[in-house]
Short mmCIF file of C-alpha atoms and ligand atoms in Angstrom, two decimals:
data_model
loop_
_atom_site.label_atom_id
_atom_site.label_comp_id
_atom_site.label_asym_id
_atom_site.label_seq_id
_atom_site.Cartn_x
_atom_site.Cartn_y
_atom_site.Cartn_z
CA UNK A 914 5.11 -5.97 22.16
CA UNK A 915 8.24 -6.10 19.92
CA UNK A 916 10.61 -3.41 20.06
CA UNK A 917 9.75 -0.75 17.24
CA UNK A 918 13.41 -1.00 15.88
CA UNK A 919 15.36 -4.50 16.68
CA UNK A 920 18.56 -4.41 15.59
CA UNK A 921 19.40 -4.35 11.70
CA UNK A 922 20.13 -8.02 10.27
CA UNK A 923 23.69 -8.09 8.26
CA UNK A 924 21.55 -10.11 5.77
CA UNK A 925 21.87 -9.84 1.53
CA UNK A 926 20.18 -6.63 1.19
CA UNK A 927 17.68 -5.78 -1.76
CA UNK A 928 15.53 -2.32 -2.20
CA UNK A 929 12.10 -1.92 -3.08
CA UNK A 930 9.42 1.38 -2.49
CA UNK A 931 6.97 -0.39 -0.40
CA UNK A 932 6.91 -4.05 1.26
CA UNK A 933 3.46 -5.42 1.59
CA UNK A 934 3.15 -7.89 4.55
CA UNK A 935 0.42 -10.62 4.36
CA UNK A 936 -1.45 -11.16 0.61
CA UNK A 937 -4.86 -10.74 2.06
CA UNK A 938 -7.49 -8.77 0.66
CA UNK A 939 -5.90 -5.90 2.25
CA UNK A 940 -2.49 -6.69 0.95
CA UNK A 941 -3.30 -7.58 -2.50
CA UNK A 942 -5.16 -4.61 -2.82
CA UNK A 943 -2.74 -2.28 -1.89
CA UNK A 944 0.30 -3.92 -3.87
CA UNK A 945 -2.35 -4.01 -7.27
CA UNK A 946 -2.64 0.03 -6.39
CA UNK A 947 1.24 0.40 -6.27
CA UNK A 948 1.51 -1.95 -9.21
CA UNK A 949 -0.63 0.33 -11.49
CA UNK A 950 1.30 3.82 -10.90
CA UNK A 951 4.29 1.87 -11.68
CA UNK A 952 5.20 1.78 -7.76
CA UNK A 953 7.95 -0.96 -6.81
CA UNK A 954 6.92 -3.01 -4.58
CA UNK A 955 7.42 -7.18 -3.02
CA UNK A 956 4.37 -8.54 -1.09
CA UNK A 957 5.57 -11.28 1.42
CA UNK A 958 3.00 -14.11 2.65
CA UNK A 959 3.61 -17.11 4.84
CA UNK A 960 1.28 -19.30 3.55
CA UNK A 961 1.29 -20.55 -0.66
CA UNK A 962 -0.69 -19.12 -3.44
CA UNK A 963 -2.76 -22.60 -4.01
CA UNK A 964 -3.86 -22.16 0.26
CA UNK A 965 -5.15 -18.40 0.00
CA UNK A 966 -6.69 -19.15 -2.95
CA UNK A 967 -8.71 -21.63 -1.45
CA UNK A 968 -8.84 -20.39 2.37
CA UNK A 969 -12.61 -19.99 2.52
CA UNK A 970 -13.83 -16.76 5.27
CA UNK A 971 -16.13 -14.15 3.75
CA UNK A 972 -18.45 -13.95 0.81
CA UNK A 973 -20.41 -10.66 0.96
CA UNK A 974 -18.79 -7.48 -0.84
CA UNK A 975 -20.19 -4.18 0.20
CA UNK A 976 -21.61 -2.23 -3.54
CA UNK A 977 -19.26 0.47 -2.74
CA UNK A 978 -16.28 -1.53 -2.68
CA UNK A 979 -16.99 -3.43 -5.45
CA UNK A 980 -17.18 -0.52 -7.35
CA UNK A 981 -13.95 0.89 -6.40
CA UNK A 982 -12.05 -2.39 -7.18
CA UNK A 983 -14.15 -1.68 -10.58
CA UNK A 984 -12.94 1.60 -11.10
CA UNK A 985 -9.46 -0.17 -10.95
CA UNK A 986 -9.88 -2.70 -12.75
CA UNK A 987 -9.94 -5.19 -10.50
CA UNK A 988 -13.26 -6.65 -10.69
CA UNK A 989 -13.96 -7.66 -14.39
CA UNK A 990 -14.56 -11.84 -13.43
CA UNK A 991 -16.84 -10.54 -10.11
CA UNK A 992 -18.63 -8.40 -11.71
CA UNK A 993 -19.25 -11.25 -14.48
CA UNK A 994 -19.74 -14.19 -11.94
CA UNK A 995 -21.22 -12.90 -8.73
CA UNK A 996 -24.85 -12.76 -7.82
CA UNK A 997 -26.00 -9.87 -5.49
CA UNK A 998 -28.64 -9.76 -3.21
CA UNK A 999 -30.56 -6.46 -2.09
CA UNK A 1000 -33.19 -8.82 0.24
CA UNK A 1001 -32.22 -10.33 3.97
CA UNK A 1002 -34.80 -12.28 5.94
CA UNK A 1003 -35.21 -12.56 9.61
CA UNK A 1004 -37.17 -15.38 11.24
CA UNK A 1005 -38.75 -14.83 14.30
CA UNK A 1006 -41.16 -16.35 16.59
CA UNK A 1007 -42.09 -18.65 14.12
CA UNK A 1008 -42.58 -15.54 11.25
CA UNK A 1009 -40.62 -14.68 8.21
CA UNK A 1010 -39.93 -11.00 8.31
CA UNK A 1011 -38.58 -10.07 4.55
CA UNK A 1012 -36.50 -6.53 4.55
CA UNK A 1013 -35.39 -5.36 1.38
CA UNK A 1014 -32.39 -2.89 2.21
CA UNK A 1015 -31.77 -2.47 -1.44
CA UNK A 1016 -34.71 -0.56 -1.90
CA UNK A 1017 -33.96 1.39 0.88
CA UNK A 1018 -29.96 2.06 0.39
CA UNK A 1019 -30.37 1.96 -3.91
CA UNK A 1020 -27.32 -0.52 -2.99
CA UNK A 1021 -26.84 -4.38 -3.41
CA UNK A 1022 -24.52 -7.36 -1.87
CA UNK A 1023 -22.33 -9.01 -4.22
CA UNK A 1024 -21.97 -12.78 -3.42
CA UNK A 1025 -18.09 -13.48 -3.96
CA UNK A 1026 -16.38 -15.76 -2.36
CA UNK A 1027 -13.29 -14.72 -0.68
CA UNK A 1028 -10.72 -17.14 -1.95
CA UNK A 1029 -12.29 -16.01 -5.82
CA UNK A 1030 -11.75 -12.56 -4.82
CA UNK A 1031 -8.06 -13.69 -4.02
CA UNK A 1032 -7.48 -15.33 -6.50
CA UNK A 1033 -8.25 -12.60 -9.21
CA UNK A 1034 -5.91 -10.11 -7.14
CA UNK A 1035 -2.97 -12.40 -7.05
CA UNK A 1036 -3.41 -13.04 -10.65
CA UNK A 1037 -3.86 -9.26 -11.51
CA UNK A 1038 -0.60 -8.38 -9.40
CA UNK A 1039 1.68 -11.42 -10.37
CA UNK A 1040 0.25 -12.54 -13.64
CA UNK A 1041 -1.06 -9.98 -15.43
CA UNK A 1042 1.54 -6.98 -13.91
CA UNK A 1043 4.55 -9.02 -13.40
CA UNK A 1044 4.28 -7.82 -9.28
CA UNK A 1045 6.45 -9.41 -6.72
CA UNK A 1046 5.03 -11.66 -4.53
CA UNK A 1047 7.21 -14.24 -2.29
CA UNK A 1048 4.70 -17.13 -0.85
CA UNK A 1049 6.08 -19.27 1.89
CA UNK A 1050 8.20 -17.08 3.64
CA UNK A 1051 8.62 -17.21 7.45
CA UNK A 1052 10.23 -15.26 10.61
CA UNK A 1053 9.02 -11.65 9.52
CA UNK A 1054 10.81 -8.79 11.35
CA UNK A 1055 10.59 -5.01 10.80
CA UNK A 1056 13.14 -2.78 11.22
CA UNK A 1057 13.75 1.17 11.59
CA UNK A 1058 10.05 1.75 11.38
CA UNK A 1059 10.52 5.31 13.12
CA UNK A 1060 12.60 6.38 10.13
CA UNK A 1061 12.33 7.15 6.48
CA UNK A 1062 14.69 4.04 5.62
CA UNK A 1063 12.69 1.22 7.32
CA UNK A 1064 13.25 -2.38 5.83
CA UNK A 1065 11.67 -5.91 6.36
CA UNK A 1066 13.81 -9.40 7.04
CA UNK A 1067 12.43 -12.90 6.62
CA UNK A 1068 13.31 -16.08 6.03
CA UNK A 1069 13.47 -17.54 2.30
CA UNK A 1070 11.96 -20.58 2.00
CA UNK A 1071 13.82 -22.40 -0.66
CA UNK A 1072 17.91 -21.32 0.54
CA UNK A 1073 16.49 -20.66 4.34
CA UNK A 1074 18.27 -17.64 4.12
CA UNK A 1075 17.63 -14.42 5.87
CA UNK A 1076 16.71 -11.71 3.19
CA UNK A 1077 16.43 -8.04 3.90
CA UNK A 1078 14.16 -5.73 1.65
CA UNK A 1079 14.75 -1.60 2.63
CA UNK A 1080 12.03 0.58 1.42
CA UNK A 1081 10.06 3.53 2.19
CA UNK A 1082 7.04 2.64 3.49
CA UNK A 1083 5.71 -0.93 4.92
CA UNK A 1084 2.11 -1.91 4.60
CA UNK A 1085 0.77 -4.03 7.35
CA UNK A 1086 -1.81 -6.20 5.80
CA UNK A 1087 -1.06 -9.63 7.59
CA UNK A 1088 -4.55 -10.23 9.64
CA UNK A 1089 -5.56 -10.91 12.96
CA UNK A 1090 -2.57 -13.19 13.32
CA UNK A 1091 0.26 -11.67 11.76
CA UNK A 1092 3.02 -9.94 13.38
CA UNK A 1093 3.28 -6.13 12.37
CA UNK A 1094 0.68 -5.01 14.42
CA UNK A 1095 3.21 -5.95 17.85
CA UNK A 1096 5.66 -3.26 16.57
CA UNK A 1097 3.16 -0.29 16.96
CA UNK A 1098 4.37 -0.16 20.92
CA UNK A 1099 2.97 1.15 23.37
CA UNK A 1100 1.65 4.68 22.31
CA UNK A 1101 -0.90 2.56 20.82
CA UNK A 1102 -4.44 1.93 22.15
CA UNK A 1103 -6.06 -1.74 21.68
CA UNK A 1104 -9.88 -1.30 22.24
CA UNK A 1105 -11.58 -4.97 22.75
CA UNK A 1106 -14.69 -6.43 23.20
CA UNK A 1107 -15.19 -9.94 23.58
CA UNK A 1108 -19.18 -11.35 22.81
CA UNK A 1109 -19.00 -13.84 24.95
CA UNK A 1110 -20.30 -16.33 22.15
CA UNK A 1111 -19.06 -18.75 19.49
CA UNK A 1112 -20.42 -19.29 16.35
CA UNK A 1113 -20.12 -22.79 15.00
CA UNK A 1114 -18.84 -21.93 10.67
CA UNK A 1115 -20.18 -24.05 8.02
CA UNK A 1116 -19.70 -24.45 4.69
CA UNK A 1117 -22.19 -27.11 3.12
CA UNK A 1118 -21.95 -28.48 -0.07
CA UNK A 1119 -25.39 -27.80 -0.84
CA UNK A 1120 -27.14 -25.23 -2.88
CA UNK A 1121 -28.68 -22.49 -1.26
CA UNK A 1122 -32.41 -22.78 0.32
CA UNK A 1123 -32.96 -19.17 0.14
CA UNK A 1124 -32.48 -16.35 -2.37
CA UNK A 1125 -31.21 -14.47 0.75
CA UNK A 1126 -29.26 -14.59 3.98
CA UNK A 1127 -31.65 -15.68 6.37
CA UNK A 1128 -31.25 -14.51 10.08
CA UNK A 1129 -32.61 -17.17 12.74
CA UNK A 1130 -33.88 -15.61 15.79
CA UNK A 1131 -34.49 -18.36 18.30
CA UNK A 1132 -34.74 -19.42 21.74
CA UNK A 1133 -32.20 -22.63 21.08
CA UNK A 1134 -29.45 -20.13 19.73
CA UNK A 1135 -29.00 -17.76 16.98
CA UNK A 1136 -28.63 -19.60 13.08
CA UNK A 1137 -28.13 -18.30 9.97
CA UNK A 1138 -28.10 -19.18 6.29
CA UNK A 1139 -25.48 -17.16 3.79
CA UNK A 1140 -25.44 -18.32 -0.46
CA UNK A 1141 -21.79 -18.81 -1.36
CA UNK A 1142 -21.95 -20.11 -5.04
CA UNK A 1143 -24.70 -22.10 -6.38
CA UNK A 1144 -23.54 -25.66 -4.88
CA UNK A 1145 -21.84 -23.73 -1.71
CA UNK A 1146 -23.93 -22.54 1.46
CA UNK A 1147 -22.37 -21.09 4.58
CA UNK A 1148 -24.49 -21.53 7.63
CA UNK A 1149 -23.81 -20.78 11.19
CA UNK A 1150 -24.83 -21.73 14.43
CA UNK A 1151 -24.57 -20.12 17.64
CA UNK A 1152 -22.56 -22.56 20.45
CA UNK A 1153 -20.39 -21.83 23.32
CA UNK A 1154 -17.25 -20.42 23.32
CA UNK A 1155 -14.85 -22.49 22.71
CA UNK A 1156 -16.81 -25.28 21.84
CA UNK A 1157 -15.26 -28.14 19.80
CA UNK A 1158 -16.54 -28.48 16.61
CA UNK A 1159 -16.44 -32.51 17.11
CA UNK A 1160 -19.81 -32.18 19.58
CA UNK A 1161 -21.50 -30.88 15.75
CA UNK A 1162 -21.74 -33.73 14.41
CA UNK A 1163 -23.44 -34.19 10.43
CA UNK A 1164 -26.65 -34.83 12.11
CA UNK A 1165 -26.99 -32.78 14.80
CA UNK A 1166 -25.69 -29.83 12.73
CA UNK A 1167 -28.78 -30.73 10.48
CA UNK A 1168 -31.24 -30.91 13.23
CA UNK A 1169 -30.06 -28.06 15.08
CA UNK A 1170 -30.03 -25.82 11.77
CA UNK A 1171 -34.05 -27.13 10.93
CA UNK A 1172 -35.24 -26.05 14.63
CA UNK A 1173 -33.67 -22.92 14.19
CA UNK A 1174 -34.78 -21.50 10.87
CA UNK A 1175 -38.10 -23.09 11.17
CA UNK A 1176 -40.79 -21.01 10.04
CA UNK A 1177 -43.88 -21.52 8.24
CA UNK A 1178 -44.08 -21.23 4.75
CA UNK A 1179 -40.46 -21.62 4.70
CA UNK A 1180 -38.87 -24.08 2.12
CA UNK A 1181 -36.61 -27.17 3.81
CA UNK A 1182 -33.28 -27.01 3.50
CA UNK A 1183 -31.25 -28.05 1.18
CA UNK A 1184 -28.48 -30.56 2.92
CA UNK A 1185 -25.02 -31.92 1.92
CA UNK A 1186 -21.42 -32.52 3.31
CA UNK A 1187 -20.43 -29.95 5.62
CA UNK A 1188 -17.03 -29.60 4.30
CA UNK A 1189 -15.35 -26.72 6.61
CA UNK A 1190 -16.31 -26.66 10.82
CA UNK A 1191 -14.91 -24.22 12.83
CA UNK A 1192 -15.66 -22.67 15.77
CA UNK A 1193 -15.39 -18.60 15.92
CA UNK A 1194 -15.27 -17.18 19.06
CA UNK A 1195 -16.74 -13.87 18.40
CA UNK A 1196 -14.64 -10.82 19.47
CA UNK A 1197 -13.64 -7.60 18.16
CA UNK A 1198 -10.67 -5.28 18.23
CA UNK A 1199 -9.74 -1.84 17.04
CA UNK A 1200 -6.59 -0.46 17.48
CA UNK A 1201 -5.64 3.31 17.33
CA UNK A 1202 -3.89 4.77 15.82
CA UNK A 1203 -3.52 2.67 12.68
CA UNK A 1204 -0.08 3.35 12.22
CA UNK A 1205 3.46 3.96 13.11
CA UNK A 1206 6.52 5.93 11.60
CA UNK A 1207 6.72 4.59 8.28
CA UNK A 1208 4.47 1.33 9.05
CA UNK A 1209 0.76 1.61 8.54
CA UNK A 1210 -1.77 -1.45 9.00
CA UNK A 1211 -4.80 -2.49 7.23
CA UNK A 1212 -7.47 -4.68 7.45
CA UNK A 1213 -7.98 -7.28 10.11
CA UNK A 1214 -4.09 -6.38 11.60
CA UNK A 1215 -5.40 -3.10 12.84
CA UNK A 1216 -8.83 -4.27 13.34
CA UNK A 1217 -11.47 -7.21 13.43
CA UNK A 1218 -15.12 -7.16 13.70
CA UNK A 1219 -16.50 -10.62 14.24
CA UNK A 1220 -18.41 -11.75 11.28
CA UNK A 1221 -21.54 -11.05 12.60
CA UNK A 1222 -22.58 -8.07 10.53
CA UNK A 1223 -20.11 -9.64 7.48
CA UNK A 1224 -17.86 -6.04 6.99
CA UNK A 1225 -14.36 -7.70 7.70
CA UNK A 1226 -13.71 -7.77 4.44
CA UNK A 1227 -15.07 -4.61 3.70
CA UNK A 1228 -13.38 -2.38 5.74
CA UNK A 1229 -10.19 -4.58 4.56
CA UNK A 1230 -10.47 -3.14 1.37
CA UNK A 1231 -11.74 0.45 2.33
CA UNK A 1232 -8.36 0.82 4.16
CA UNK A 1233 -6.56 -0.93 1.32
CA UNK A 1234 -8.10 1.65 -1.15
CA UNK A 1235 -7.06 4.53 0.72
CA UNK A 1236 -3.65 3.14 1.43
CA UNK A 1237 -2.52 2.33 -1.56
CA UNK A 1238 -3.76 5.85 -2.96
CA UNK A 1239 -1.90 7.40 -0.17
CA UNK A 1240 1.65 5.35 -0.79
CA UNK A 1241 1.36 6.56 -4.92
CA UNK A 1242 1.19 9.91 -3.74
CA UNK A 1243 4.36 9.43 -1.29
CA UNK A 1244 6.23 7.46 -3.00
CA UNK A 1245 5.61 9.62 -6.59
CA UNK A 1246 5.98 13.29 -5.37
CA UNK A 1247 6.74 12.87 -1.43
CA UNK A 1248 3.62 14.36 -0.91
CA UNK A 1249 2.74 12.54 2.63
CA UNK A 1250 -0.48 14.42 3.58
CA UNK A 1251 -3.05 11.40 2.91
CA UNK A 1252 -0.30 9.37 4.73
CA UNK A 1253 -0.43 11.29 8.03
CA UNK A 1254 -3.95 10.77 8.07
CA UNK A 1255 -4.50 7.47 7.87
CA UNK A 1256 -5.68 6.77 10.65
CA UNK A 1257 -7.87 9.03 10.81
CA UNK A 1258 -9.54 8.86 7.44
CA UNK A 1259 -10.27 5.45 8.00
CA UNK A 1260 -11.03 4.97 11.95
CA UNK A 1261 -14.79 6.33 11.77
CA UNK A 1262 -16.09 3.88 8.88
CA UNK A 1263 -14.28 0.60 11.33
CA UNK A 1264 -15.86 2.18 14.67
CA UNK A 1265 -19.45 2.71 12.52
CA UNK A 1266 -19.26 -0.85 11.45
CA UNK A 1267 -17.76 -1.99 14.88
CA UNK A 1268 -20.75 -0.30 16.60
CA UNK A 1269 -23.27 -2.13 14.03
CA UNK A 1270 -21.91 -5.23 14.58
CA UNK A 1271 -22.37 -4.99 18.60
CA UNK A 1272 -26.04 -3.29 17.91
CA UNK A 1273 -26.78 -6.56 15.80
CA UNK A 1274 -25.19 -8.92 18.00
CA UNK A 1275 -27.51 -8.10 20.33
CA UNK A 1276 -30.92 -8.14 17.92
CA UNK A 1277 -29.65 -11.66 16.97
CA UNK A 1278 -28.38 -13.27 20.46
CA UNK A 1279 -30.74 -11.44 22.55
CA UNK A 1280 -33.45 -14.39 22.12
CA UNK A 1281 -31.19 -16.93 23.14
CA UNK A 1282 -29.37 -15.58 25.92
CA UNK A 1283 -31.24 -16.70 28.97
CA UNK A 1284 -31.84 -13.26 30.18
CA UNK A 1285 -35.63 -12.43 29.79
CA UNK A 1286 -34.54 -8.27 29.65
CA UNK A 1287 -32.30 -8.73 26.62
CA UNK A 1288 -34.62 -11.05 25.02
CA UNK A 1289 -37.06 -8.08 25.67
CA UNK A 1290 -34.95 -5.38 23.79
CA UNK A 1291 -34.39 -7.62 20.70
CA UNK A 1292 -37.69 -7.81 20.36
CA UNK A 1293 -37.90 -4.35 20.41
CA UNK A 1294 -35.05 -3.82 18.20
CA UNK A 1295 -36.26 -6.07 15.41
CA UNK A 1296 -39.89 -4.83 15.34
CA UNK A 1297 -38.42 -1.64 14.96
CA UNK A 1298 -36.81 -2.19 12.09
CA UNK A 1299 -39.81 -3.81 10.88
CA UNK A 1300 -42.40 -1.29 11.16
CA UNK A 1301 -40.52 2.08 11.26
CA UNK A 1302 -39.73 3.42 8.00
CA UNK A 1303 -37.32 5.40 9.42
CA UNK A 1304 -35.21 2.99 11.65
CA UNK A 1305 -35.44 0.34 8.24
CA UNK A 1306 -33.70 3.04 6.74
CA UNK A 1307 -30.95 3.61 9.40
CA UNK A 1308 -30.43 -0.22 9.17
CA UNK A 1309 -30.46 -0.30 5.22
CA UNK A 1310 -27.83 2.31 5.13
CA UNK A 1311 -25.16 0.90 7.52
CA UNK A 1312 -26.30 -2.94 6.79
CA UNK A 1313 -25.33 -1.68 2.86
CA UNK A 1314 -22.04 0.29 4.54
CA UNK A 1315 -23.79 3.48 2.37
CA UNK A 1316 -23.30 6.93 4.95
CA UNK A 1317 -20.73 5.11 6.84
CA UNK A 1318 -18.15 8.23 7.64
CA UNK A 1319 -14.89 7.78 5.95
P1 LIG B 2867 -6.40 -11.77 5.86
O1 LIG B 2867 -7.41 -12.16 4.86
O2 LIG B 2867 -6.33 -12.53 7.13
O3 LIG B 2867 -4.99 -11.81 5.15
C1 LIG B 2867 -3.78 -11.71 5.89
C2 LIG B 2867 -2.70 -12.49 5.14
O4 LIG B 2867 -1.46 -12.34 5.84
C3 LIG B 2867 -2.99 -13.98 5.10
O5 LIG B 2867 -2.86 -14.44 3.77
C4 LIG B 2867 -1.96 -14.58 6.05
O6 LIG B 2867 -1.58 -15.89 5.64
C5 LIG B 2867 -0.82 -13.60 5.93
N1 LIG B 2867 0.08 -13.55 7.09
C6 LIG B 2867 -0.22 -13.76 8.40
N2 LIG B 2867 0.86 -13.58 9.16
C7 LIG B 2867 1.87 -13.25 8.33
C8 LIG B 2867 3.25 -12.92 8.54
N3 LIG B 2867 3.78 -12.92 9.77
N4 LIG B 2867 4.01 -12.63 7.46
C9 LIG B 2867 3.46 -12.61 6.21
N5 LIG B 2867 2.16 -12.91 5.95
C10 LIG B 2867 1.38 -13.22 7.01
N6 LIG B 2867 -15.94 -10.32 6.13
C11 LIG B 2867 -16.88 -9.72 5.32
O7 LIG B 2867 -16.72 -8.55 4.96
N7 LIG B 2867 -18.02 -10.40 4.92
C12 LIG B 2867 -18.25 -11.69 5.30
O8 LIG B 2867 -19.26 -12.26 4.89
C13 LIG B 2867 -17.28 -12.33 6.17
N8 LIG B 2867 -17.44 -13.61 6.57
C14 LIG B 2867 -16.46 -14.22 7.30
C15 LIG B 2867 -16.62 -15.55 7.67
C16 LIG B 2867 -15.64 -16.19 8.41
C17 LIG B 2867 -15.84 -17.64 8.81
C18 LIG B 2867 -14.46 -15.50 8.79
C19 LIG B 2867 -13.36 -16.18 9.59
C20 LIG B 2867 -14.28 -14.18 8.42
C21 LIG B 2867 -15.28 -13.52 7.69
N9 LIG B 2867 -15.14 -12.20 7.31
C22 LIG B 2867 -16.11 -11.59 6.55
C23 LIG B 2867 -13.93 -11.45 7.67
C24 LIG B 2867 -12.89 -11.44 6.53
O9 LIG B 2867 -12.61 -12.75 6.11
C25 LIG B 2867 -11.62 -10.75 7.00
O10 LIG B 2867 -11.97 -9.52 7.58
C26 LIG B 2867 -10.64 -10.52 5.84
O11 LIG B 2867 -10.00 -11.73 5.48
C27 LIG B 2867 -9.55 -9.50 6.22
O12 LIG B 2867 -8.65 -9.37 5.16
P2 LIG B 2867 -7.13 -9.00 5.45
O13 LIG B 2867 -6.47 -8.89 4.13
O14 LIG B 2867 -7.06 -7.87 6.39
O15 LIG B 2867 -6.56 -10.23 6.28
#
């Protein structure tokens, strides 16, 4: 763990309100909030604008938060281009199950890309509201956290320069891999759970074979088909830990991906270049509290639910929401309130959606797990869903993120 407060850098100083680390969903978010009330403030990312608009990860947005980044006007070219989908599909034992959560929840999916979704916040921010943004910048460290006069150093990448930004408040927004989350020290808790199980990421450049993601429940390992855009499909495959994505090759991916989704009645799918190949191992953290002094995280740097359940991004952008609404109101009147409770304003919706995410891990991998007793209780878990009107509901409603606790 770094130290909360390293020593102050004698570097050329500048001033802002807030300094947003990491340009994220979370990040951009926030800094578009700040933007809007006329709140100074520099977001500072490692990586360029032309890679996170491209870096392709999630594609489902929650209905909620779609209509919050509506309500701020952040949402005018999703709203125009993305599809949604109110219908999943789980195939079992040789059966297509249909469930239509929609019509349970009165709430929809919108398909959206990440890197799109990126994109249109970076250009809201820099282009449209002249916001600060400095892309490529390296060696973050935070400083004086524990005091009302923290400030941020980093590297510039055109002089190589160290460059110090004081401010008020310091939103960390940099992901599972960024650094602010080592300064919250010890007083803070890091829960983990690891799955035990990798998922092998594809994006194909093929056009969807459903009108809905499509959950494969199957002896050989759990597979699953997600639309991305009309020529873009994501599928996964369940694999070991670990595993390196070189063993998938183009035609084993293929065969692996028909013996899993088979069903009958089921259209064949639609194939093409895998052009991404990763292997996830699939783990989740939470950490608590969400904050520190004058440092508070967001996103996937205070916690990350493995894609399973696809709410990453979601609960990105509900603790982006309610940050940035809580910085206006400190940094316009002082008023710190919504500040202090952070934490715990947004700590039930993550543990709801962490607990979902375990509860469907285990519906999905339970088949394919060796283990005749957990193969037994997804069974049980999915004809539940199936036939009670009242557990389809449950699922609808935390599937949707509707009635999650915030
Ligand atoms: P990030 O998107 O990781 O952004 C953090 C930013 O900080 C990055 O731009 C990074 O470059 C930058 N950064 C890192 N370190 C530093 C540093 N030291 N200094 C400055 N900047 C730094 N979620 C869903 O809700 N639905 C889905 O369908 C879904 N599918 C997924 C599929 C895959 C394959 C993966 C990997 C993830 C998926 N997720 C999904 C999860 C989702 O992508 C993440 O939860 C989401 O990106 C979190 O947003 P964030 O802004 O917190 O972090």
């Amino acid at each position: 763990m770094n130290p909360a407060s390293t020593p102050e850098p004698s570097a050329p100083r500048r001033r802002t309100r807030v300094v947003v680390v990491g340009a994220g969903p979370a990040g951009l978010t926030v800094a578009n909030i700040l933007r809007a009330a006329s709140v100074d403030c520099v977001v500072l990312e490692t990586e360029t604008r032309e890679f996170i608009e491209q870096r392709p990860r999630a594609g489902f947005i929650e209905e909620w938060a779609v209509r919050a980044l509506e309500q701020r006007g952040l949402a005018d070219r999703l709203l125009a281009h993305a599809q949604t989908h109110s219908e999943c599909e789980f195939r079992w034992a040789g059966e297509r199950h249909r469930f239509s959560y929609g019509e349970l929840s009165g709430n929809r999916h919108f398909v959206y890309p990440q890197p799109l979704l990126v994109t249109d916040l970076v250009h809201a921010y820099a282009d449209r509201a002249g916001g600060d943004i400095r892309f490529g910048i390296r060696d973050v460290e935070l400083h004086g956290i524990d005091t009302d006069r923290p400030s941020v150093s980093y590297t510039d990448p055109a002089t190589g320069e160290r460059t110090r930004v004081d401010c008020d408040a310091i939103a960390g927004c940099d992901g599972a891999r960024g650094v602010t989350r080592t300064y919250l020290g010890e007083r803070a808790t890091v829960a983990r759970h690891d799955y035990g199980i990798g998922w092998l990421a594809l994006l194909a450049e093929a056009p969807p074979s459903s009108d809905c993601v499509v959950f494969g429940i199957h002896p050989r390992g759990f597979a699953a088909h997600m639309a991305r855009s009309p020529e873009v499909t994501r599928y996964y495959l369940e694999c070991p830990p670990g595993d390196d994505p070189e063993n998938w090759p183009h035609e084993r991916v293929w065969s692996e991906l028909r013996a899993r989704l088979a069903v009958a009645g089921a259209p064949p799918l639609t194939e093409g270049r895998l052009i991404e190949k990763r292997v996830l191992d699939m783990h989740n953290y939470v950490v608590e509290p969400m904050s520190r002094g004058r440092l508070y995280l967001a996103g996937d740097a205070a916690h990350l639910a493995a894609p399973i359940a696809a709410k990453g991004m979601n609960l990105a952008l509900h603790d982006a929401l309610f940050l940035g609404d809580a910085l206006v109101a400190y940094c316009g009147s002082g008023n710190d309130s919504d500040l202090s409770g952070y934490s715990e304003a947004c700590l039930p919706r993550v543990w709801q959606y962490e607990e979902f995410s375990q509860w469907l891990s285990e519906l999905l991998h339970g088949t394919s797990s060796g283990d005749p007793f957990k193969a037994g209780i997804a069974g049980a878990r999915l004809r539940r869903i199936l036939r009670s009107p009242a557990a389809a509901a449950a699922f609808a409603e935390i599937y949707i993120g509707t009635g999650a606790g915030s």
